[in-house]
mmCIF file of C-alpha atoms in Angstrom:
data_model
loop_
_atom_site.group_PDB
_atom_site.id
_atom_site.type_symbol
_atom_site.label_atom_id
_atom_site.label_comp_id
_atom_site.label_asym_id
_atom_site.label_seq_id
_atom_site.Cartn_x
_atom_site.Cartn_y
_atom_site.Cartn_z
ATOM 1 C CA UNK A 618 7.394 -7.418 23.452
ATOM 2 C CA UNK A 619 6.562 -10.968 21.181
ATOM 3 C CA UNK A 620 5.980 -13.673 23.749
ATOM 4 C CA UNK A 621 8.931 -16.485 22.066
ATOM 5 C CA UNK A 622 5.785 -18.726 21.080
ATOM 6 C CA UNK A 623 4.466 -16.433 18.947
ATOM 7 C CA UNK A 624 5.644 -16.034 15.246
ATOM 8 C CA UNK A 625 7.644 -12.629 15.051
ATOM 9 C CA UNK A 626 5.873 -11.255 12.151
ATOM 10 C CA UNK A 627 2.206 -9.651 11.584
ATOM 11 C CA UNK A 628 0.444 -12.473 10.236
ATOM 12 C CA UNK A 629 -0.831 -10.853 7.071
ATOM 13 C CA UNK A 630 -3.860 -12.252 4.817
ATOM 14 C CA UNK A 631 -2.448 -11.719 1.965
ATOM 15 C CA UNK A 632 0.972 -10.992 0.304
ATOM 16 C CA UNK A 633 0.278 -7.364 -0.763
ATOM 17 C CA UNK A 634 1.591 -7.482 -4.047
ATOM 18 C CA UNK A 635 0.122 -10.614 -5.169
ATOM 19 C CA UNK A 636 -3.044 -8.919 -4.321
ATOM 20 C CA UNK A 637 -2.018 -6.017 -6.168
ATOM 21 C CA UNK A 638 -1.872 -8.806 -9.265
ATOM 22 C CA UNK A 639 -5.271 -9.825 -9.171
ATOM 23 C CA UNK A 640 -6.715 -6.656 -8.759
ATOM 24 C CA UNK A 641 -5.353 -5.343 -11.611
ATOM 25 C CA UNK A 642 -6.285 -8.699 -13.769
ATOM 26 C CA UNK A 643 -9.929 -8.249 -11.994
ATOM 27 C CA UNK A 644 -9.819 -4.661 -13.187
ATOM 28 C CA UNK A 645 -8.734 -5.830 -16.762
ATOM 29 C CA UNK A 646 -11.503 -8.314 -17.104
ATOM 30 C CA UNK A 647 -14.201 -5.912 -16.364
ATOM 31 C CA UNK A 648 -12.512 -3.207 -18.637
ATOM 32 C CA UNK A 649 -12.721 -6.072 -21.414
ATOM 33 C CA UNK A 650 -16.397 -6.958 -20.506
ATOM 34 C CA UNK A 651 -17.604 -3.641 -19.836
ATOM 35 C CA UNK A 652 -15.506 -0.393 -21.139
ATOM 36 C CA UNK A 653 -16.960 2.816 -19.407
ATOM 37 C CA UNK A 654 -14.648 5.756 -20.642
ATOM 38 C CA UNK A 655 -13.154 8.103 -18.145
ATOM 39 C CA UNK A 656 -12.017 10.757 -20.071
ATOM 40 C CA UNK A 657 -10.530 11.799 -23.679
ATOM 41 C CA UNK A 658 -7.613 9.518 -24.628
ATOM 42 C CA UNK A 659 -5.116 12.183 -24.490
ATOM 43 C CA UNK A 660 -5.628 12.967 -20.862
ATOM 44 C CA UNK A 661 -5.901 9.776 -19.572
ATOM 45 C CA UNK A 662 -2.638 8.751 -20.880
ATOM 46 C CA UNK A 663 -0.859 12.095 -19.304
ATOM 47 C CA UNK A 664 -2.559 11.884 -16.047
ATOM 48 C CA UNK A 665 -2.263 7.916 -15.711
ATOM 49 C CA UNK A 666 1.400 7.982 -16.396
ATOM 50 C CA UNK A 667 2.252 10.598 -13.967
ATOM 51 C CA UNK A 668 0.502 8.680 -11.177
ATOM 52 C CA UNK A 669 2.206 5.830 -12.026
ATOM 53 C CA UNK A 670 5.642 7.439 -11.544
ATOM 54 C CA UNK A 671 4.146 8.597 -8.443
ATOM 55 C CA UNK A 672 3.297 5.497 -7.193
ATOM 56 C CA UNK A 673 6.779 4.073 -8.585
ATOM 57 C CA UNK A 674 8.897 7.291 -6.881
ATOM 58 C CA UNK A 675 6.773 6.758 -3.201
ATOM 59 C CA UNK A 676 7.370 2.691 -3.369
ATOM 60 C CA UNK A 677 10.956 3.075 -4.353
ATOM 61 C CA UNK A 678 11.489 5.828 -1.688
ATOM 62 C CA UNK A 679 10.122 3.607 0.512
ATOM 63 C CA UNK A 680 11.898 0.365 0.010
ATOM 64 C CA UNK A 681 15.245 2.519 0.275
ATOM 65 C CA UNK A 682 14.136 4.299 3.114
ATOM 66 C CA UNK A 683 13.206 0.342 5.124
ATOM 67 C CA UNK A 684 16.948 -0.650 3.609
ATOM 68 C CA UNK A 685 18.779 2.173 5.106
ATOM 69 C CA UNK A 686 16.572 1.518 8.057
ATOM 70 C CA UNK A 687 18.022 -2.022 8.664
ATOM 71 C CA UNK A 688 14.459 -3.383 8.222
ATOM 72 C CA UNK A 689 12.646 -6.149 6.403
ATOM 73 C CA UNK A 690 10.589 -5.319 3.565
ATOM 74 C CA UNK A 691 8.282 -8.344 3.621
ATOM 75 C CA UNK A 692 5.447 -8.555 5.609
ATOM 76 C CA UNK A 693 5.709 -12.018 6.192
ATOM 77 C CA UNK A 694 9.776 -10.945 8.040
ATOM 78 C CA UNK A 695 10.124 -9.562 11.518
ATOM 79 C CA UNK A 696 9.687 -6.227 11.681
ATOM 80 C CA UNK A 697 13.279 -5.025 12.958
ATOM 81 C CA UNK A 698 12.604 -1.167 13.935
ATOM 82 C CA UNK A 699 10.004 1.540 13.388
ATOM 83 C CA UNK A 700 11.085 3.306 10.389
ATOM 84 C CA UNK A 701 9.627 7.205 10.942
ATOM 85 C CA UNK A 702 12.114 8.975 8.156
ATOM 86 C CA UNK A 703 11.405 9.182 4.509
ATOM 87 C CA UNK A 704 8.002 9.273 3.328
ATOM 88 C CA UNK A 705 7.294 7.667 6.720
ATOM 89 C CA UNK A 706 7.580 11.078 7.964
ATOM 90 C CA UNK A 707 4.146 11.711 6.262
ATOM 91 C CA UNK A 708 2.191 8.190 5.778
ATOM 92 C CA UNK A 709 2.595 5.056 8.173
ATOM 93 C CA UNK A 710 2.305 3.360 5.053
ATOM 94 C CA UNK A 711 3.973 4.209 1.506
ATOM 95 C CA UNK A 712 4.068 0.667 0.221
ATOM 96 C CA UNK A 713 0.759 0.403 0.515
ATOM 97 C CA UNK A 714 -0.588 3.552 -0.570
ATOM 98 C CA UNK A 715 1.544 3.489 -3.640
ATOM 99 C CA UNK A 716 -0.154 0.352 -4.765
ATOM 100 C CA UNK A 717 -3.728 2.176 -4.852
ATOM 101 C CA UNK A 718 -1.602 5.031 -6.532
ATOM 102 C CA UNK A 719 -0.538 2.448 -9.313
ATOM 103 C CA UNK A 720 -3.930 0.851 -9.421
ATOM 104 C CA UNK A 721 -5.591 4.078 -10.286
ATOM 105 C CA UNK A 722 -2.855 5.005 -12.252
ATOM 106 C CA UNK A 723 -3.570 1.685 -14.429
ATOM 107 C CA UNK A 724 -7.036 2.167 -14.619
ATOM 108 C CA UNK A 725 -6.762 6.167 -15.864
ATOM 109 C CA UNK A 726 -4.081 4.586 -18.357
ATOM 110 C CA UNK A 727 -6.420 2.095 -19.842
ATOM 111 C CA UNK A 728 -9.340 4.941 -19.638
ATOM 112 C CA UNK A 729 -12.093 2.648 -17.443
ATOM 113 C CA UNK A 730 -14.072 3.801 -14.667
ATOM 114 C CA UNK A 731 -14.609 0.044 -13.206
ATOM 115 C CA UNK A 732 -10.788 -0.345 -13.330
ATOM 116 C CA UNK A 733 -11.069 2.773 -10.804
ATOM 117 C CA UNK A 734 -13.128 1.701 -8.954
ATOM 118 C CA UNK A 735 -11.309 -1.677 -7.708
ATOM 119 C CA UNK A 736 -8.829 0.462 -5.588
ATOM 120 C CA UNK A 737 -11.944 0.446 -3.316
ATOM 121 C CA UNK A 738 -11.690 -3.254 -2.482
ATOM 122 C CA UNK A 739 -7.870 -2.861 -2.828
ATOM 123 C CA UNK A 740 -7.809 -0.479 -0.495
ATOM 124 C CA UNK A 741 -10.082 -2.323 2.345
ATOM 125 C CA UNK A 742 -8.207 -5.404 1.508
ATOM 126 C CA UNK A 743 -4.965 -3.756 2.881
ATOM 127 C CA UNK A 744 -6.479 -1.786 5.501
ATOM 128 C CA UNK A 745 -8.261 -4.825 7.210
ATOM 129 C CA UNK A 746 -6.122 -7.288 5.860
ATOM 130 C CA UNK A 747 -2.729 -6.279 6.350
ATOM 131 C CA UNK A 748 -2.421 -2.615 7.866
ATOM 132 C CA UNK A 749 -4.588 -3.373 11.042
ATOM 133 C CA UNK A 750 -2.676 -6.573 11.931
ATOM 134 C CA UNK A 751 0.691 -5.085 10.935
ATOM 135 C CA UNK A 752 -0.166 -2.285 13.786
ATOM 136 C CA UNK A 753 -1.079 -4.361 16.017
ATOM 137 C CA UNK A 754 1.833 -6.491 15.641
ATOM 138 C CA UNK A 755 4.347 -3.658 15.931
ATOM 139 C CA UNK A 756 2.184 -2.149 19.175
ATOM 140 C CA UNK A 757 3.272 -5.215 20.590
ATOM 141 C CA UNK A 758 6.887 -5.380 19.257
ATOM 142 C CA UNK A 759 7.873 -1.846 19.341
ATOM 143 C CA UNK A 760 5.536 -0.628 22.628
ATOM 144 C CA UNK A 761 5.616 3.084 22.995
ATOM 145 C CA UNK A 762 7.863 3.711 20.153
ATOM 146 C CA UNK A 763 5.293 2.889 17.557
ATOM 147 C CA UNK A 764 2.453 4.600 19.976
ATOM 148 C CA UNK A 765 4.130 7.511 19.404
ATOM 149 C CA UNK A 766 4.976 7.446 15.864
ATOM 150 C CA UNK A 767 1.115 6.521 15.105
ATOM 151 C CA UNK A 768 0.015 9.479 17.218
ATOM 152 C CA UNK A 769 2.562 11.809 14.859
ATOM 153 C CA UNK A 770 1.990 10.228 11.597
ATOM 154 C CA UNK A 771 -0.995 9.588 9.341
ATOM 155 C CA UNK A 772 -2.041 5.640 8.510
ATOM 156 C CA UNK A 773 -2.626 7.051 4.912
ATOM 157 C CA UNK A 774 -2.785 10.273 3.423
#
């Protein structure tokens, strides 16, 4: 359980999709200083698009999923249960990995490899930024409920 004197929330770095914002104008800036095609026009649009109604389907899953769940959204908000249905049921965290879905979806769309490859810091960002200290967080809220559901289900993918 949360000792009372400590704040009953994970302490994040960084408010994930603000962080999703710069990365994306980071990745635009070095698309606009250095353009390295991916692939033909025609199939970056196609594939790009359908990851980014991936990534929009997974996040919007998810946020439903936390609602019907009785949950906060924010990571800055208590945490108010373990949510294990949804797309829970096959990544600890679908808000998360839906933002590197979008990212690279954004960076096939505008056809640049060094868009692509910022979903590399995104990624590490999150993971030591806001995933690790979420778990430990609910470890300490949610005991051996959350054990268990991170022994069942994948951080990621």
């Amino acid at each position: 359980m949360i000792p009372p004197a400590q704040k009953d929330n994970p302490g994040v770095l960084v408010f994930p999709p603000l962080l999703f914002l710069v990365c994306c104008a980071a990745s635009g800036l070095l698309h606009l200083i250095w353009t390295i095609p991916l692939m033909n026009r025609q199939a970056s649009w196609w594939l790009g698009g359908v990851l980014a109604l991936l990534a929009g389907s997974l996040a919007s899953w998810a946020s439903r999923t936390m609602k019907r769940a009785g949950t906060n959204i924010r990571p800055n908000q208590p945490s108010l249960t373990v949510v294990t249905s949804g797309p829970f049921r096959l990544t600890r965290n679908p808000m998360y990995l839906s933002l590197c879905i979008l990212q690279s979806s954004i960076a096939i769309l505008i056809n640049g490899w060094l868009p692509l490859l910022v979903v590399v810091p995104l990624a590490l960002i999150l993971h030591f930024g806001v995933v690790l200290r979420e778990e430990r967080y609910l470890e300490r809220k949610f005991g051996d409920k959350y054990l268990a559901f991170k022994q069942s289900t994948r951080r990621w993918i």
